[in-house]
Coordinates of C-alpha atoms and ligand atoms in Angstrom, one line a residue:
X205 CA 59.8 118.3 90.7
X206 CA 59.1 114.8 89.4
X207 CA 58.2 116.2 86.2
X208 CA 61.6 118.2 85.9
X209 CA 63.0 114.3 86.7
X210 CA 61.0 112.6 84.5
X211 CA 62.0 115.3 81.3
X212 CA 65.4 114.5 82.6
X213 CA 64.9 110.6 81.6
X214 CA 63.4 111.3 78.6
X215 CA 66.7 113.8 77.4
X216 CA 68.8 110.9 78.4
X217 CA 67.4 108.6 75.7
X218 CA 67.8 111.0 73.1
X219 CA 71.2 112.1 74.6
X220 CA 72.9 108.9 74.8
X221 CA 72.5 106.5 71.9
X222 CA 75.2 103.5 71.9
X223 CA 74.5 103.0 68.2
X224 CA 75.4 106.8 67.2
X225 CA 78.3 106.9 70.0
X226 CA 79.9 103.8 68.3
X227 CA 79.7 104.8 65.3
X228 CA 81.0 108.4 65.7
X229 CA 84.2 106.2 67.1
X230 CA 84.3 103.6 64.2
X231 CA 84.5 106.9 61.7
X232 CA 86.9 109.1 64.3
X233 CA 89.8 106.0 64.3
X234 CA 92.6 105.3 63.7
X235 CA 93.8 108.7 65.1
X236 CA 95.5 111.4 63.0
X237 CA 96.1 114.2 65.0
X238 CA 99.9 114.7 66.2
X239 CA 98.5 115.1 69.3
X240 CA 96.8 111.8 69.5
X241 CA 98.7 109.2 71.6
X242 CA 99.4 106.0 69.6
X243 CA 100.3 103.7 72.3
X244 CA 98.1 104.9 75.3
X245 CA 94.3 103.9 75.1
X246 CA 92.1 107.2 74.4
X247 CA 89.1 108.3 73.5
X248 CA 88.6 110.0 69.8
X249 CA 86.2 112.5 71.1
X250 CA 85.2 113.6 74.8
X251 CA 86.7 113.5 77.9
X252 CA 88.4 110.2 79.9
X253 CA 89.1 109.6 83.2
X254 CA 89.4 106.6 85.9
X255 CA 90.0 103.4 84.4
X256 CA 87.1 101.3 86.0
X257 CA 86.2 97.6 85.6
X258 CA 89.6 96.2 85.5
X259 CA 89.2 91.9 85.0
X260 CA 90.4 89.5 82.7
X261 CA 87.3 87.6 81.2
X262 CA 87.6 85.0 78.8
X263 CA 91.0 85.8 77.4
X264 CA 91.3 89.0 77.3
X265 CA 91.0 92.0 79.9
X266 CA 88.6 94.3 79.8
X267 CA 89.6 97.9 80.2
X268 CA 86.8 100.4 80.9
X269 CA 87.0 103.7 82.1
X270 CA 85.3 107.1 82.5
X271 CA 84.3 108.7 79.8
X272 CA 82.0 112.1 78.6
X273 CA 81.3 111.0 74.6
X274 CA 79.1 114.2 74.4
X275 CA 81.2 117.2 75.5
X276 CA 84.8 118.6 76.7
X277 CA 83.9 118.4 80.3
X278 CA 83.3 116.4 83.9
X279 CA 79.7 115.9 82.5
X280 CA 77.7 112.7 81.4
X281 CA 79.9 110.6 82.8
X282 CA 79.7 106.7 81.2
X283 CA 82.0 104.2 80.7
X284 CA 83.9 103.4 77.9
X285 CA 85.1 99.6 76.9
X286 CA 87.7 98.2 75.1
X287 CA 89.0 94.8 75.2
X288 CA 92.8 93.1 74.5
X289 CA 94.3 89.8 74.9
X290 CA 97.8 91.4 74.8
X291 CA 97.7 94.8 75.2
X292 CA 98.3 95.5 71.5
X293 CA 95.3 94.9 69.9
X294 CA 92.3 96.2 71.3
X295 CA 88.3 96.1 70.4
X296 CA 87.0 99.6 69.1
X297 CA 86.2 101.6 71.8
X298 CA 82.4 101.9 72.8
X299 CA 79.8 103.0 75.0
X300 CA 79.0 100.8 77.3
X301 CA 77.3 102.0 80.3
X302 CA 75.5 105.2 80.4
X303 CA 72.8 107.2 82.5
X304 CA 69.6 106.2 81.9
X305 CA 67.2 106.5 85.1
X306 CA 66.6 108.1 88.3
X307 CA 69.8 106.6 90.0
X308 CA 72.3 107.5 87.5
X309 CA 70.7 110.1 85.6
X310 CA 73.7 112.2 86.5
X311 CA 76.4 110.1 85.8
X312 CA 77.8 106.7 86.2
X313 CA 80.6 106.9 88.2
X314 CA 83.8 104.8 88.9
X315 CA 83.7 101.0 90.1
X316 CA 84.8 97.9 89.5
X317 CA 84.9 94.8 87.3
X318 CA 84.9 90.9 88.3
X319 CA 84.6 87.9 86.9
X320 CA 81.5 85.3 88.2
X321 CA 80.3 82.8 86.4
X322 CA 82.3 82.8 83.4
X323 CA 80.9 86.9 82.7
X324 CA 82.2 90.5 83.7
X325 CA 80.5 91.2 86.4
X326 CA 80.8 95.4 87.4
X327 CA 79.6 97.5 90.7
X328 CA 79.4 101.1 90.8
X329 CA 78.0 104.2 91.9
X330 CA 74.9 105.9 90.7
X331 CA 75.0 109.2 90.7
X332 CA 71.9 111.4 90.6
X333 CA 71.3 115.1 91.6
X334 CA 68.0 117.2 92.7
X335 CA 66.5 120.5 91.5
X336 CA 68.8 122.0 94.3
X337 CA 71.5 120.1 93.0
X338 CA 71.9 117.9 96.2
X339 CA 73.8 114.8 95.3
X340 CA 72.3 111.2 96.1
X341 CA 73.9 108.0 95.3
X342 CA 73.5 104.4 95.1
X343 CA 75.5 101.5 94.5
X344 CA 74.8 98.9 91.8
X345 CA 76.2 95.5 89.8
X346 CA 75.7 95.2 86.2
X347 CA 76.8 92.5 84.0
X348 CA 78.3 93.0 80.3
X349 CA 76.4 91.7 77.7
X350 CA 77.1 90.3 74.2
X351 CA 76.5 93.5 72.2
X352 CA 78.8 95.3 74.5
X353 CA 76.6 96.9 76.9
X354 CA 76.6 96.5 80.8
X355 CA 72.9 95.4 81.8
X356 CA 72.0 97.0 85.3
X357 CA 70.9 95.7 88.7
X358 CA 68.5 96.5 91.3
X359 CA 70.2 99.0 93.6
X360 CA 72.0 97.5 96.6
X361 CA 73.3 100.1 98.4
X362 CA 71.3 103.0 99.0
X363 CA 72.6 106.6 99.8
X364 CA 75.3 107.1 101.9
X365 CA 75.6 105.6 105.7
X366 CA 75.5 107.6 108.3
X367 CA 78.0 110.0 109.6
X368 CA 79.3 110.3 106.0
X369 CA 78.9 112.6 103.4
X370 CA 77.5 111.6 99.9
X371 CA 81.0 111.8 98.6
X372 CA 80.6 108.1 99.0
X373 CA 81.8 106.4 95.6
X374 CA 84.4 103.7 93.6
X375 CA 83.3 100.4 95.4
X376 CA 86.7 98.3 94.4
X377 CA 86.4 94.4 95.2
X378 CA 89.2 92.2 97.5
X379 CA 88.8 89.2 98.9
X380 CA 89.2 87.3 102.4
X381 CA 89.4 83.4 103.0
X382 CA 86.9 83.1 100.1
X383 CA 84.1 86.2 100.6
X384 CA 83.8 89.3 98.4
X385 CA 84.7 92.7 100.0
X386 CA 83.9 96.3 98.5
X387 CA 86.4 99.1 99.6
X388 CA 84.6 102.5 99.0
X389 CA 85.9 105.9 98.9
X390 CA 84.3 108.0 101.8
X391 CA 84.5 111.4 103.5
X392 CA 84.0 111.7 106.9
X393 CA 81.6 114.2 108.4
X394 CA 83.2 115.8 111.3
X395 CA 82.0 116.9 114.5
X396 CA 83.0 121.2 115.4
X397 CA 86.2 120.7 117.0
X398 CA 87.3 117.3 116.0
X399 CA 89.5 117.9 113.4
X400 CA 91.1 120.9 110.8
X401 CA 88.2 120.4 108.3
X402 CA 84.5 119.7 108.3
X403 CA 85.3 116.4 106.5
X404 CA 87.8 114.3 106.1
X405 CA 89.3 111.2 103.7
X406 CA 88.4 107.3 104.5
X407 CA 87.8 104.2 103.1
X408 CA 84.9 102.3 104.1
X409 CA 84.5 98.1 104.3
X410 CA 82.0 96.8 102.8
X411 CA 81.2 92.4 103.2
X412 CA 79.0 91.2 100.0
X413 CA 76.2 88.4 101.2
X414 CA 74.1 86.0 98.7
X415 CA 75.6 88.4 95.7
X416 CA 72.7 90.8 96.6
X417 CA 73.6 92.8 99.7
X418 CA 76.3 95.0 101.0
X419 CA 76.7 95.4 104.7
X420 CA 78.6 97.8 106.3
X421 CA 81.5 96.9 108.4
X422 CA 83.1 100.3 109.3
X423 CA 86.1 102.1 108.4
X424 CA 89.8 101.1 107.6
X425 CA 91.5 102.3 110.4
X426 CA 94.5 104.0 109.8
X427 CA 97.0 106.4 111.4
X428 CA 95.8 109.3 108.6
X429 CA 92.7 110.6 110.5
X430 CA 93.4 113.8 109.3
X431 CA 94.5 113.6 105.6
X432 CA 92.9 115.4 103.0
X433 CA 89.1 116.0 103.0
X434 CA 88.7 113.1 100.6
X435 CA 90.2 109.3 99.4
X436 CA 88.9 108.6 96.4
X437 CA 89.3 105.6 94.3
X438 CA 90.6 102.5 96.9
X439 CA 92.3 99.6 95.7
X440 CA 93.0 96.9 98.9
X441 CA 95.9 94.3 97.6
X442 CA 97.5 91.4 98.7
X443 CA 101.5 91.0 98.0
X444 CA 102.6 87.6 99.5
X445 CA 102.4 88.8 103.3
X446 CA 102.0 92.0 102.9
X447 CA 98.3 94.3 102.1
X448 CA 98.7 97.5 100.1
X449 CA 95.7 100.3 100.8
X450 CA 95.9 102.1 97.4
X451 CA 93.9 105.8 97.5
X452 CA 93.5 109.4 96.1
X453 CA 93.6 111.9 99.0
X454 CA 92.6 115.4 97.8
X455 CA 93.2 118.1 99.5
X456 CA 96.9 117.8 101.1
X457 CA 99.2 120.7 101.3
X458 CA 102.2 121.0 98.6
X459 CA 105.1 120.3 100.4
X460 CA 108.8 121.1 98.9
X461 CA 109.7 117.6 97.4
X462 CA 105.6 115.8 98.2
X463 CA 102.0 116.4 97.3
X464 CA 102.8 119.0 94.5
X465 CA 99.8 117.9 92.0
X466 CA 96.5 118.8 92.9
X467 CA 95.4 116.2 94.3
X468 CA 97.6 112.7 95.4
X469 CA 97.7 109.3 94.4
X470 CA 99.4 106.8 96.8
X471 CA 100.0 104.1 99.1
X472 CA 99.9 102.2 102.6
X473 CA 101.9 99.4 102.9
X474 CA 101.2 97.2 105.8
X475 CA 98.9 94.6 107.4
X476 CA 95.4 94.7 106.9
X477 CA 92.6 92.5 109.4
X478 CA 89.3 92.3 107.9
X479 CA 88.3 91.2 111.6
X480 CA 89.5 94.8 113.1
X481 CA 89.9 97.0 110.0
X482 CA 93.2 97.8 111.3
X483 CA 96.1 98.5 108.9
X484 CA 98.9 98.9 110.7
X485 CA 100.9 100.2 108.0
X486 CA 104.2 102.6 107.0
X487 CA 104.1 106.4 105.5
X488 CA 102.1 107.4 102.6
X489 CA 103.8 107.2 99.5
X490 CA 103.0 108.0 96.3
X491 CA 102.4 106.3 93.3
X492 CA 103.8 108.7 90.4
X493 CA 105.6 112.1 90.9
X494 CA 104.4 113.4 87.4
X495 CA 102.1 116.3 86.9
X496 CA 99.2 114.0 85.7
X497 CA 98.2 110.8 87.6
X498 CA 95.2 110.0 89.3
X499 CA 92.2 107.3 90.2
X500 CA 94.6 104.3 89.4
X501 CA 93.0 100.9 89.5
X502 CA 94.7 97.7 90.0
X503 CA 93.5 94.2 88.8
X504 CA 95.3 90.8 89.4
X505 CA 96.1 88.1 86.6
X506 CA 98.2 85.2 86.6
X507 CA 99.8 86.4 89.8
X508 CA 100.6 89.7 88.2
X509 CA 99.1 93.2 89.7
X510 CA 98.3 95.5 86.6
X511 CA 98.0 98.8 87.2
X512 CA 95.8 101.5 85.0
X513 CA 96.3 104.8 86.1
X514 CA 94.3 108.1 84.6
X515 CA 97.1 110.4 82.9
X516 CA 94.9 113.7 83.8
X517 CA 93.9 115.6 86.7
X518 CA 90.4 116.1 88.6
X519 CA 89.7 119.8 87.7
X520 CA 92.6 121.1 85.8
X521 CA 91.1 120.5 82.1
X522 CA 92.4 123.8 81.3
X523 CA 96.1 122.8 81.0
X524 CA 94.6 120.1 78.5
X525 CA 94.9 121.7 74.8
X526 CA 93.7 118.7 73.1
X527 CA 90.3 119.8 74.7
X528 CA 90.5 122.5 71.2
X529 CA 90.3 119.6 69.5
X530 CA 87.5 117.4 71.5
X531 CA 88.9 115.5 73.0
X532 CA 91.0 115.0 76.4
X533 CA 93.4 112.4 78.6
X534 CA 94.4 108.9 78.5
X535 CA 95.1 106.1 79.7
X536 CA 98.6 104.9 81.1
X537 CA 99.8 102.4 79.7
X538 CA 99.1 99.1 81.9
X539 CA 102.2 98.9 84.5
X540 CA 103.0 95.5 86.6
X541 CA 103.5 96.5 90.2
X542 CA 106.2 94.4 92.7
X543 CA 106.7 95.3 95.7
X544 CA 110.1 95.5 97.2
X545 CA 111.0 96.4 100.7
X546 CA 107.9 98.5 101.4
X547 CA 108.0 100.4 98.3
X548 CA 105.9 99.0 95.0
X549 CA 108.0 99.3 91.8
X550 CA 106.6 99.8 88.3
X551 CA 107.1 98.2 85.0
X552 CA 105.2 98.5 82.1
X553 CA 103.6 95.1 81.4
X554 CA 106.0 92.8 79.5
X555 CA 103.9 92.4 76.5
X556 CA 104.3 96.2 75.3
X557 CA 108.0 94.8 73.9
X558 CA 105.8 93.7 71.2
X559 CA 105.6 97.9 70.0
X560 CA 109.1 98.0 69.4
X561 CA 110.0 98.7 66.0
X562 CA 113.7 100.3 64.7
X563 CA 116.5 100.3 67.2
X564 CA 119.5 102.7 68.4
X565 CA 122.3 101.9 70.6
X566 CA 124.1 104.6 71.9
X567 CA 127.5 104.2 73.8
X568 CA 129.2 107.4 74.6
X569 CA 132.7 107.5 76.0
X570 CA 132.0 110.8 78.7
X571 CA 135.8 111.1 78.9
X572 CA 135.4 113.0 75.7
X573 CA 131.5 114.2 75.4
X574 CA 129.3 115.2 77.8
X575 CA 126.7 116.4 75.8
X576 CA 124.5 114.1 73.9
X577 CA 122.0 114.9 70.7
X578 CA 119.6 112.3 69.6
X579 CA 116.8 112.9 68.0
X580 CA 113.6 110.5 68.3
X581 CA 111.3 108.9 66.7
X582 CA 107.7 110.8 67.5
X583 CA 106.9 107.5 69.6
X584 CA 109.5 105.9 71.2
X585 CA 111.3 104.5 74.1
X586 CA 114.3 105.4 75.7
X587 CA 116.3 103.6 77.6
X588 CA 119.5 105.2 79.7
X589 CA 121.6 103.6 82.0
X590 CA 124.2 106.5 83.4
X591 CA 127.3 105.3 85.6
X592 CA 127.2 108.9 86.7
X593 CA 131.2 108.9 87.7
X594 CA 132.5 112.6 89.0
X595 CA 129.5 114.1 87.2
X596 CA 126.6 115.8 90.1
X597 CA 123.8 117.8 88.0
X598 CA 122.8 116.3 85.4
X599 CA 120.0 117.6 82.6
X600 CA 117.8 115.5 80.4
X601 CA 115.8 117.4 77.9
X602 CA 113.1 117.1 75.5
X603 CA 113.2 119.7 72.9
X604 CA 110.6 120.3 70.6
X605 CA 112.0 122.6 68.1
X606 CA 112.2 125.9 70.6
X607 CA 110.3 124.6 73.2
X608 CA 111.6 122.2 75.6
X609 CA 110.9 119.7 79.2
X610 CA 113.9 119.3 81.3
X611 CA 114.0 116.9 83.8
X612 CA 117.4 117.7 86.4
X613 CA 119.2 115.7 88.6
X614 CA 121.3 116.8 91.2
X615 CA 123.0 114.1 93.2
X616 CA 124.0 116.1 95.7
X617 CA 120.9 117.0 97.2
X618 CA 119.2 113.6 95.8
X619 CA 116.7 116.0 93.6
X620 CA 114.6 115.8 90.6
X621 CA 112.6 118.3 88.9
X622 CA 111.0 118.0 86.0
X623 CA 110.0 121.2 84.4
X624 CA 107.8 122.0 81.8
X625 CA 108.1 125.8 82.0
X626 CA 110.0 125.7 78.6
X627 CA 107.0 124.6 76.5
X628 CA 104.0 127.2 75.3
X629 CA 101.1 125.5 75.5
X630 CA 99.5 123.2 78.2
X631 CA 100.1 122.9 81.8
X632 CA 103.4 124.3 82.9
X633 CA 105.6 124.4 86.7
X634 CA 107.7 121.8 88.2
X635 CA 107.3 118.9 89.9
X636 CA 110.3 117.9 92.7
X637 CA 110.8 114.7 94.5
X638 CA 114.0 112.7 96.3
X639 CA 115.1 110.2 93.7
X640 CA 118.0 107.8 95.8
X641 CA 121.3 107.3 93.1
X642 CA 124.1 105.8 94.0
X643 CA 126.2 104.7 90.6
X644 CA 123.9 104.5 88.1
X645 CA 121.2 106.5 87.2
X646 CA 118.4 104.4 85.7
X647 CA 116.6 106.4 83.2
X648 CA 113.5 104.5 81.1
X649 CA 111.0 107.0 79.1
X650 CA 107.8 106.7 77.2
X651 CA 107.7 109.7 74.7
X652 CA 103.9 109.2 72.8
X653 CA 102.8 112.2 70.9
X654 CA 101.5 114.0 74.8
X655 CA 101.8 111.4 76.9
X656 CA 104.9 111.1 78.4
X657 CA 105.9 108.2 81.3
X658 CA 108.6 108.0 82.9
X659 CA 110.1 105.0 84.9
X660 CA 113.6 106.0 87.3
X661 CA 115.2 103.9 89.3
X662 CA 113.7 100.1 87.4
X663 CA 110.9 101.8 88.4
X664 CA 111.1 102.4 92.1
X665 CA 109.9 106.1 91.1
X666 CA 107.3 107.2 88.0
X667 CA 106.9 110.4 86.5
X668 CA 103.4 110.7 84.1
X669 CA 102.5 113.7 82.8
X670 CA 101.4 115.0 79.2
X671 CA 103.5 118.3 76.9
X672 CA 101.6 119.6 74.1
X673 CA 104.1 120.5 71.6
X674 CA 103.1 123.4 69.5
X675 CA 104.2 122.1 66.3
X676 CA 104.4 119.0 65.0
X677 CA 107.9 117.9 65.6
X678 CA 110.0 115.1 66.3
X679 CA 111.4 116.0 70.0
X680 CA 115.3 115.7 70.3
X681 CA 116.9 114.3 73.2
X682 CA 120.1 116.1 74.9
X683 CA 122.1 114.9 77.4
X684 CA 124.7 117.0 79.7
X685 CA 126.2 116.9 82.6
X686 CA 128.6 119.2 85.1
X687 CA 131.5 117.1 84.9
X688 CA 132.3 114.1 82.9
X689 CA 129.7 110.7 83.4
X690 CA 131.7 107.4 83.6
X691 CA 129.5 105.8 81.2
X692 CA 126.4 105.8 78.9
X693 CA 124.5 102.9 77.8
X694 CA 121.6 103.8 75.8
X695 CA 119.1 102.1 73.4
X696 CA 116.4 103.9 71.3
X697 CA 113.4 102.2 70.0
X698 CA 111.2 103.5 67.9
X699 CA 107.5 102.2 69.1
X700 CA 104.5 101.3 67.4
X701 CA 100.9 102.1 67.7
X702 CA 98.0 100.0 69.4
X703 CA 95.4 99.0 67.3
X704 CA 91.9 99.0 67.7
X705 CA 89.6 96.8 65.5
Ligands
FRU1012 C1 87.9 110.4 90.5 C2 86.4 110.6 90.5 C3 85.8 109.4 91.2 C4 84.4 109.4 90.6 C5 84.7 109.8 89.2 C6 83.6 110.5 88.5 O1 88.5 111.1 89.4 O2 86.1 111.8 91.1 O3 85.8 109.6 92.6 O4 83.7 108.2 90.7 O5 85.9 110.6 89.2 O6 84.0 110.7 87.1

């Protein structure tokens, strides 16, 4: 058995060289596939997922995230890193932490990034499996070096504490009057008879001490004993008064207008005691109604909370046609959350303005038209504001040549859908959720070459999710409607690309 071990290490040497991973990026960019995004962050080959590490470091922030650089699939998992002062420019993506011993050997999974000291500081989970494929993991700082790469720590954590399965992952970082806390994703082992499923979802405290242990505090207790079999990914915020228990519950029945994606990302709003572990807190709400968002991560600079989200899905790579062409998923792009009345709004950061390039207004007079033709640039933005006057359904569309997205609206019922059954390749269905319009329908739309986000409401709601267009087209916006719309104010923008350097 240790041999088998030790002929792993060695394989993982010759597997993962940072000098031959970088290099294979530096001769893969810029991107030139249509279905390359140009204004989300992505990998040129291999497979992304969570955005981890999240910190603003010496003028810029530092975005890593999950990342496969051999294959098409969940495997090898590394981290990626890429750096921006303004979330145009960014440094080439590289390798920057990758399996390399007994603790990681089968992957290096999600965590988190802080600041200490002047340097980018990270902790994450080790994740390492045995000839029977039983999982074991560990818990770990590293700090990023010079030449790009994160040096690693002794282990801290060991394993997973008792009466919890080894599903035990994504230490995330908050503070309390002055002392570092780690929330980690847990899963619950239950006792026959205690609940609907052998395990279930939590998040487990964590108190750092001297910067070289963790100790066990317990878990955040919640009203959602029972809710899902797993939370992955926690983010614990502070809004002014208010705490905000971000997680990833997997395993929560599709409901008519909730839970429809595989798996959830969402959101407790409430009060948090780091004395009880309460969180006394309202209903779950999620984060994005699209087809793919997951393992979001939330950092904090200059009083703003950024949000990264994964556009992707645990699982469903098959929907992903890029895969074809080696690589798969994005990022979002980086979205400022407020929160409002118990609900947390989303903007894309302020500094992506920058991306705008030619400009169309449209005005319409509905008393003659209801039916609008546009056709955009293949990146762009779209902005609608729609006084929606006698008018009840109304359909926005995407059409791709003979293949098309509609997103519906029907104001009497308070329903969207967004429907990608109309296009031939990748992931198709619907996604429905309440959307609350009163006058004015607020309409703001990322279109990237996939990767489309959309933000309703000034962003009360968000709809992510990627189309794979067959050819390579420009997509043409239509507008319609029932019965005639009082008003609509429109501007077109066409966008630009990030660069990477
Ligand atoms: C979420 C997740 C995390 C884990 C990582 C591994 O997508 O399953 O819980 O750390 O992906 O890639």
């Amino acid at each position: 058995m240790a041999k088998k071990t030790g002929e792993k290490l060695e394989l993982l040497k010759e597997k993962f060289s940072k000098e031959a991973v970088d290099k294979r990026v530096r001769d893969n960019m810029p991107f030139t596939h249509y279905w390359h995004n140009r204004f989300h962050v992505e990998a040129p080959f291999g497979l992304i997922s969570d955005p981890n590490g999240l910190a603003f470091c010496n003028g810029e922030h530092h975005i890593f995230c999950q990342w496969n650089p051999l294959t098409t699939d969940h495997k090898n998992k590394s981290w990626m890193h890429t750096k921006t002062p303004d979330f145009i420019h960014y440094s080439m993506q590289e390798l920057s932490l990758w399996p390399t011993d007994i603790h990681d050997k089968d992957g290096c999974h999600s965590g988190c990034g802080f600041v200490e000291d002047g340097k980018l500081r990270v902790f994450y989970t080790c994740n390492s499996r045995d000839e029977d494929y039983i999982r074991t993991v560990a818990q770990r700082f590293g700090t990023l070096k010079e030449d790009g790469h994160v040096e690693k720590e002794e282990i801290v954590i060991h394993g997973n504490p008792e009466g919890y399965s080894a599903h035990f992952r994504d230490p995330n970082f908050f503070y309390r009057n002055g002392e570092r806390y780690f929330a980690m994703a847990a899963q619950r082992l239950n006792k026959p008879g205690e609940s609907s499923r052998p395990t279930n979802g939590t998040v487990l405290i964590y108190k750092e001490e001297n910067g070289k242990n963790c100790k066990l505090l317990g878990e955040v207790k919640t009203e959602y004993k029972d809710f899902g079999y797993m939370w992955e990914c926690p983010n614990i915020l502070q809004f002014d008064d208010y705490d905000v228990l971000i997680m990833c519950p997997q395993g929560l029945e599709p409901e008519e207008f909730q839970y429809q994606s595989h798996c959830q990302a969402g959101y407790l709003v409430g009060h948090f005691s780091i004395d009880s572990l309460e969180m006394l807190h309202g209903k779950f709400q999620e984060l994005d109604h699209g087809f793919d968002f997951y393992s979001p991560q939330v950092f904090r600079h200059e009083g703003r909370h950024i949000l990264v989200g994964w556009i992707g899905m645990p699982d469903l790579v098959n929907e992903i046609e890029s895969a074809k062409e080696g690589w798969l998923y994005s990022l979002t792009m980086p979205r400022v959350l407020t929160l409002r009345q118990g609900r947390i709004y989303s903007a894309p950061v302020e500094e992506l303005k920058a991306l705008r390039k030619e400009e169309t207004e449209i005005e319409l007079d509905t008393n003659k038209i209801d039916f609008m033709k546009e056709t955009l640039p293949k990146t762009s933005e779209v902005i609608l504001d729609i006084k929606t006057g006698e008018a009840k359904k109304f359909e926005i569309a995407l059409n791709y040549g003979e293949e098309k997205t509609v997103i519906t609206y029907d104001k009497n019922t308070q329903v969207m859908i967004i429907d990608r059954n109309g296009m031939k390749l990748g992931g198709k269905g619907q996604r429905k959720f309440k959307l609350y319009v009163n006058e004015e329908l607020s309409f703001r739309m990322f279109v990237d070459r996939t990767a489309i986000e959309i933000f309703l409401q000034h962003g009360e709601d968000v709809a992510t999710f990627f189309v794979y267009p067959e050819k390579d087209v420009a997509p043409e916006l239509t507008i319609k409607s029932d019965k005639e719309m009082a008003e609509i104010h429109g501007t077109i923008w066409e966008l630009d690309s990030i660069k990477f350097s």
